[in-house]
Coordinates of C-alpha atoms in Angstrom, one line a residue:
M153 CA 74.3 136.6 99.5
R154 CA 77.5 136.2 98.3
R155 CA 79.9 135.9 102.0
N156 CA 83.8 135.6 102.2
W157 CA 83.2 134.1 105.9
A158 CA 81.9 130.9 107.3
A159 CA 80.0 128.7 105.5
R160 CA 79.9 129.8 101.8
L161 CA 80.0 128.3 97.8
R162 CA 80.0 129.8 94.8
P163 CA 80.4 128.8 91.1
V164 CA 83.4 128.7 89.2
V165 CA 85.0 128.3 85.9
L166 CA 87.5 125.6 85.9
D167 CA 89.7 124.4 82.7
G168 CA 86.7 125.0 80.8
L169 CA 84.1 123.6 82.9
R170 CA 81.4 123.9 85.4
A171 CA 82.6 124.0 89.0
V172 CA 81.2 125.1 92.8
V173 CA 83.4 125.6 95.2
L174 CA 82.0 125.1 99.1
E175 CA 84.2 126.8 101.6
N176 CA 83.8 127.2 105.5
E177 CA 86.9 128.0 108.0
R178 CA 88.5 124.9 107.9
L179 CA 87.6 123.1 104.3
R180 CA 87.5 123.8 100.9
V181 CA 86.1 121.0 98.3
T182 CA 85.5 121.9 94.5
V183 CA 83.3 120.1 92.8
L184 CA 83.0 119.6 88.9
P185 CA 79.0 119.2 87.7
D186 CA 80.3 119.5 83.9
K187 CA 82.6 116.4 84.2
G188 CA 80.8 113.5 86.3
G189 CA 80.2 115.6 89.6
D190 CA 84.2 114.4 90.5
V191 CA 85.7 116.1 93.6
V192 CA 89.0 117.7 92.3
E193 CA 89.8 119.7 95.5
F194 CA 89.5 118.6 99.5
L195 CA 91.6 120.8 101.2
D196 CA 92.7 121.3 104.2
K197 CA 93.3 125.2 105.1
R198 CA 95.4 124.7 108.5
T199 CA 97.9 122.9 106.7
D200 CA 97.5 123.7 103.5
T201 CA 97.4 119.6 102.1
D202 CA 94.7 118.5 99.9
F203 CA 93.8 114.8 100.5
V204 CA 92.8 114.3 96.2
W205 CA 95.4 113.0 93.9
L206 CA 96.0 114.3 90.9
S207 CA 96.7 112.4 87.6
P208 CA 99.7 113.7 85.7
Q209 CA 97.6 114.3 82.7
G210 CA 95.7 117.0 84.4
L211 CA 92.2 118.2 83.9
R212 CA 90.5 117.5 80.5
D213 CA 87.1 118.5 79.1
P214 CA 85.3 115.3 77.8
A215 CA 83.4 117.1 75.9
R216 CA 86.1 118.8 73.8
H217 CA 88.8 115.7 74.1
L218 CA 89.4 114.6 70.2
R219 CA 89.6 111.0 70.7
G220 CA 91.3 108.2 69.8
A221 CA 90.5 104.8 68.7
G222 CA 87.5 102.8 70.2
D223 CA 88.1 101.7 73.4
D224 CA 85.9 101.1 76.2
V225 CA 88.5 101.8 78.8
A226 CA 89.9 105.0 77.5
L227 CA 86.4 106.5 77.8
F228 CA 87.4 106.9 81.5
T229 CA 90.9 106.9 81.7
D230 CA 91.4 109.5 78.9
D231 CA 90.1 111.9 80.7
Y232 CA 90.7 111.0 84.1
E233 CA 92.6 113.7 86.4
G234 CA 92.6 112.3 89.4
G235 CA 90.0 113.3 92.0
W236 CA 87.0 111.5 93.3
Q237 CA 84.6 109.9 90.9
E238 CA 81.2 108.5 91.4
C239 CA 81.2 104.9 89.6
F240 CA 77.2 103.4 88.6
P241 CA 76.1 101.4 87.6
N242 CA 79.3 99.2 86.7
G243 CA 82.7 99.5 88.6
G244 CA 85.8 98.2 86.3
A245 CA 86.0 96.1 82.9
P246 CA 83.6 96.9 80.1
S247 CA 80.9 94.5 80.8
E248 CA 77.3 93.7 79.1
Y249 CA 74.3 93.6 81.0
H250 CA 71.1 92.6 79.5
G251 CA 72.5 94.4 75.9
A252 CA 73.5 97.2 77.3
R253 CA 77.2 97.6 76.6
L254 CA 79.0 99.5 79.8
A255 CA 82.2 101.5 79.3
Q256 CA 84.9 101.1 82.1
H257 CA 83.4 102.2 85.6
G258 CA 80.1 102.9 84.3
E259 CA 78.0 105.9 82.9
V260 CA 78.1 109.1 85.2
A261 CA 81.9 110.1 85.3
G262 CA 82.3 111.6 82.3
L263 CA 79.0 113.3 82.2
P264 CA 77.5 116.6 82.7
W265 CA 75.2 116.7 85.9
A266 CA 73.0 119.5 86.4
A267 CA 73.2 120.9 89.8
E268 CA 71.3 123.1 92.2
V269 CA 72.1 124.8 95.4
V270 CA 69.8 124.0 98.0
A271 CA 71.4 125.3 101.0
D272 CA 73.1 128.5 101.1
R273 CA 73.1 130.5 104.5
E274 CA 76.0 131.3 107.3
E275 CA 75.5 127.9 109.0
E276 CA 75.9 125.6 105.9
V277 CA 75.8 124.8 102.5
A278 CA 74.9 122.5 100.1
V279 CA 74.4 121.7 96.2
R280 CA 73.0 118.7 94.5
L281 CA 73.4 116.8 91.4
S282 CA 71.8 114.6 89.2
V283 CA 72.4 112.8 86.5
R284 CA 70.5 110.3 84.3
T285 CA 72.0 107.0 82.6
R286 CA 72.1 106.7 78.8
R287 CA 72.5 103.4 78.8
L288 CA 70.3 101.8 81.5
P289 CA 67.1 103.9 83.2
Y290 CA 68.5 105.3 86.3
L291 CA 68.2 109.1 88.0
L292 CA 71.6 109.6 89.6
E293 CA 71.2 112.0 92.5
K294 CA 74.3 113.5 94.7
T295 CA 74.3 116.2 97.8
F296 CA 77.6 117.5 98.6
R297 CA 77.1 119.6 102.2
L298 CA 79.7 121.4 104.3
R299 CA 78.9 123.1 108.0
S300 CA 80.3 126.3 109.3
G301 CA 82.9 125.3 111.6
T302 CA 83.5 121.6 110.9
A303 CA 85.9 119.9 108.5
V304 CA 83.6 117.8 107.4
L305 CA 82.2 117.0 103.6
E306 CA 78.7 114.8 103.7
V307 CA 77.5 113.7 101.0
E308 CA 74.3 111.8 100.2
G309 CA 73.3 109.9 97.4
R310 CA 70.4 108.4 95.5
A311 CA 69.9 105.7 92.7
T312 CA 66.5 105.6 91.1
N313 CA 65.4 102.9 88.8
E314 CA 62.9 104.7 86.5
S315 CA 61.6 101.5 84.5
D316 CA 59.0 99.1 85.3
V317 CA 61.8 96.3 84.9
P318 CA 64.1 95.1 87.9
L319 CA 67.7 95.9 87.5
H320 CA 71.5 95.8 89.0
A321 CA 74.2 98.1 89.3
M322 CA 77.4 98.3 91.1
W323 CA 78.2 101.8 92.7
G324 CA 81.4 103.3 94.0
Q325 CA 82.9 105.6 95.4
H326 CA 86.0 106.3 93.9
L327 CA 88.6 107.9 96.2
V328 CA 92.3 108.5 96.0
Y329 CA 94.9 109.8 97.4
G330 CA 98.2 110.7 96.2
R331 CA 101.6 113.1 96.9
P332 CA 102.2 115.1 98.4
F333 CA 99.5 113.8 101.0
L334 CA 100.4 110.2 100.3
R335 CA 103.7 109.1 101.3
P336 CA 105.6 105.5 101.9
G337 CA 104.9 104.9 105.6
A338 CA 101.2 106.5 106.0
R339 CA 99.0 104.1 107.7
V340 CA 95.7 102.9 106.5
R341 CA 93.9 102.2 109.5
L342 CA 90.6 100.0 109.6
P343 CA 88.0 97.9 111.9
E344 CA 89.5 94.5 113.3
G345 CA 88.6 91.1 111.4
L346 CA 88.3 92.9 108.1
T347 CA 88.7 89.8 105.3
V348 CA 90.8 90.7 102.9
V349 CA 90.2 89.1 98.7
P350 CA 92.7 89.6 96.8
H351 CA 91.9 90.0 92.7
D352 CA 91.9 86.6 90.8
R353 CA 94.7 88.0 89.2
A354 CA 97.7 90.1 88.9
I355 CA 96.2 93.6 87.5
T356 CA 99.9 94.5 86.3
P357 CA 101.7 91.1 84.9
P358 CA 103.3 89.3 86.7
E359 CA 103.9 91.1 89.4
R360 CA 101.8 91.8 92.3
R361 CA 101.9 92.9 96.4
V362 CA 99.2 90.1 97.5
L363 CA 99.0 86.0 97.2
A364 CA 96.1 85.0 94.9
G365 CA 93.5 82.7 96.6
G366 CA 92.8 83.3 100.1
P367 CA 90.4 84.8 101.6
W368 CA 93.5 86.4 104.4
R369 CA 92.9 88.7 107.2
W370 CA 93.8 91.9 107.3
P371 CA 96.0 93.9 107.5
V372 CA 99.3 91.1 107.1
V373 CA 98.6 88.7 104.1
P374 CA 100.6 86.1 102.6
A375 CA 102.8 87.8 99.7
H376 CA 103.4 87.2 96.2
G377 CA 106.4 85.4 95.8
G378 CA 106.7 84.5 99.7
G379 CA 106.7 86.2 102.6
E380 CA 103.6 88.9 103.9
V381 CA 102.7 92.9 103.6
D382 CA 101.4 94.6 105.8
L383 CA 98.8 96.5 104.0
S384 CA 98.2 98.8 106.5
V385 CA 101.8 100.8 104.9
V386 CA 102.0 102.4 102.5
P387 CA 104.9 101.2 101.0
E388 CA 107.9 102.7 98.5
P389 CA 107.6 103.7 94.7
G390 CA 108.0 101.3 92.3
S391 CA 106.3 98.5 94.4
P392 CA 104.4 95.9 93.2
S393 CA 100.4 97.2 91.8
D394 CA 97.7 95.6 93.2
I395 CA 94.0 95.6 93.7
V396 CA 92.2 93.3 96.9
Y397 CA 88.7 93.7 98.3
L398 CA 87.9 94.4 101.7
T399 CA 84.5 93.3 103.3
G400 CA 82.7 92.1 107.2
F401 CA 82.0 95.8 107.9
G402 CA 79.0 95.8 109.9
A403 CA 75.8 98.4 109.0
E404 CA 78.7 101.6 109.0
G405 CA 81.9 101.8 107.3
W406 CA 85.4 103.4 108.1
Y407 CA 88.9 103.8 107.3
E408 CA 91.9 106.3 108.6
V409 CA 94.5 107.3 105.8
T410 CA 97.2 109.3 108.4
D411 CA 100.8 110.5 108.4
A412 CA 102.4 111.6 110.8
G413 CA 98.6 112.1 112.6
H414 CA 97.2 113.8 110.1
G415 CA 95.0 112.6 107.9
L416 CA 91.3 111.8 106.5
R417 CA 88.8 109.6 108.2
V418 CA 86.0 108.3 106.2
E419 CA 83.0 106.9 107.0
W420 CA 79.9 105.5 104.6
D421 CA 77.1 103.0 104.5
A422 CA 78.2 100.0 104.3
A423 CA 74.9 98.7 104.7
V424 CA 74.4 99.4 100.8
M425 CA 78.2 99.4 100.2
P426 CA 79.9 96.8 101.6
W427 CA 83.0 96.1 100.1
L428 CA 85.9 98.3 100.5
W429 CA 88.4 98.4 96.9
M430 CA 91.9 98.8 97.7
W431 CA 93.8 99.7 94.5
Q432 CA 97.5 100.1 94.6
E433 CA 99.0 101.8 91.8
L434 CA 102.7 102.4 92.9
G435 CA 104.8 103.4 89.8
A436 CA 105.6 99.7 88.5
S437 CA 103.3 99.9 85.9
T438 CA 105.2 101.6 83.1
G439 CA 102.4 101.0 79.9
H440 CA 99.2 102.7 79.2
P441 CA 98.1 104.4 81.1
W442 CA 100.1 105.3 84.0
W443 CA 103.7 105.4 82.3
G444 CA 105.2 105.2 85.6
R445 CA 103.7 108.1 87.0
A446 CA 101.1 107.2 89.4
Y447 CA 101.9 106.7 93.1
T448 CA 98.4 106.4 94.5
V449 CA 96.3 104.3 96.8
G450 CA 92.6 104.6 96.3
L451 CA 90.3 102.8 99.2
E452 CA 86.6 102.5 97.4
P453 CA 83.3 102.4 99.3
F454 CA 82.1 99.9 96.6
A455 CA 78.4 98.1 95.7
G456 CA 79.9 95.0 94.1
M457 CA 83.2 93.2 93.0
P458 CA 85.6 92.5 91.9
T459 CA 86.7 95.2 88.9
N460 CA 85.6 92.9 86.2
G461 CA 82.3 94.4 85.6
L462 CA 78.1 94.4 86.5
A463 CA 77.6 91.2 84.7
E464 CA 80.1 89.2 86.9
A465 CA 78.9 91.3 90.1
V466 CA 75.2 89.9 89.2
A467 CA 76.6 86.2 88.8
N468 CA 78.2 86.5 92.2
G469 CA 75.5 88.2 94.0
T470 CA 77.7 90.9 94.7
A471 CA 75.4 93.5 92.9
L472 CA 73.0 96.6 94.1
T473 CA 69.2 95.1 93.2
L474 CA 66.5 97.9 92.5
G475 CA 63.3 96.9 91.8
P476 CA 60.9 98.6 89.7
R477 CA 60.6 102.3 90.2
G478 CA 62.8 101.5 93.4
T479 CA 65.5 103.8 95.0
R480 CA 68.6 102.9 96.8
R481 CA 70.3 105.8 99.1
M482 CA 73.6 106.1 100.1
W483 CA 75.7 108.1 102.9
L484 CA 79.5 108.7 103.1
R485 CA 81.3 111.6 105.8
A486 CA 85.3 112.9 105.2
E487 CA 86.6 114.5 107.9
V488 CA 90.1 115.6 108.2
L489 CA 92.3 114.2 111.4
A490 CA 94.0 116.8 113.2

């Protein structure tokens, strides 16, 4: 039944793409089944704060985008509107796995997903999305749930190997934050005692924030070029770009991103996704694809690291394993903090 109170949902069309809006008294969340199941709005109604970073290039329909030269990185970046993506079965750079060439961040972020409403009551609404990968034999499912009166989005995911061959995967939640919520001085809070593993090289040479090597201990780490850097404090625009990997969570991972007491808490299944990628693109990258226009921090729960693709994650033992006809499940909660 169509409602304009309590928990409700409605299908809409956003820039030519199928979208689903889940809404209650506290939150409005917009999901794009037609483009990877991306979350392109996570709005706190009380403060009119959207926690999702939106890319300057805007939302594009991959099916209608006239592409340039073939490029396994541009398959993702050409249509990257910001927001929150599902990365599967590859994370980061293009990679080859058992003869399958996998593009940047995998197969599913640019594919259309099927959508099915599984709950539509005043107490709660939920929509289940599903997609089959094309180069590897996987079925991926994802359910978004919003309950009346809460400021919490609940997410449940399931990955199924539909073959009789044992397989690997990288599986990540590409959550990124930006203006107007993310500002210099905003804080990132994490459990005590986490290990910080720097990426092996600068992502925008020659500069980077964190000294290569390590591992270091969260949050104050040696800085590239001398001194120290506090990773828990969001820096000024123009600061060097970097990516580091955090680990040492228990069965449940969590972080909080706050500014003046307002922010977001994310909790997830760290038994499945034991790594948190911290991507910092702060305006120093003046070439393709950012052109100095990005000021964003990604805090991305992941199975597998680093951002060099699936083959390397298999080699270093961090990739997820799925046996023949096997299934792995994950959960995630994102809650607005007052």
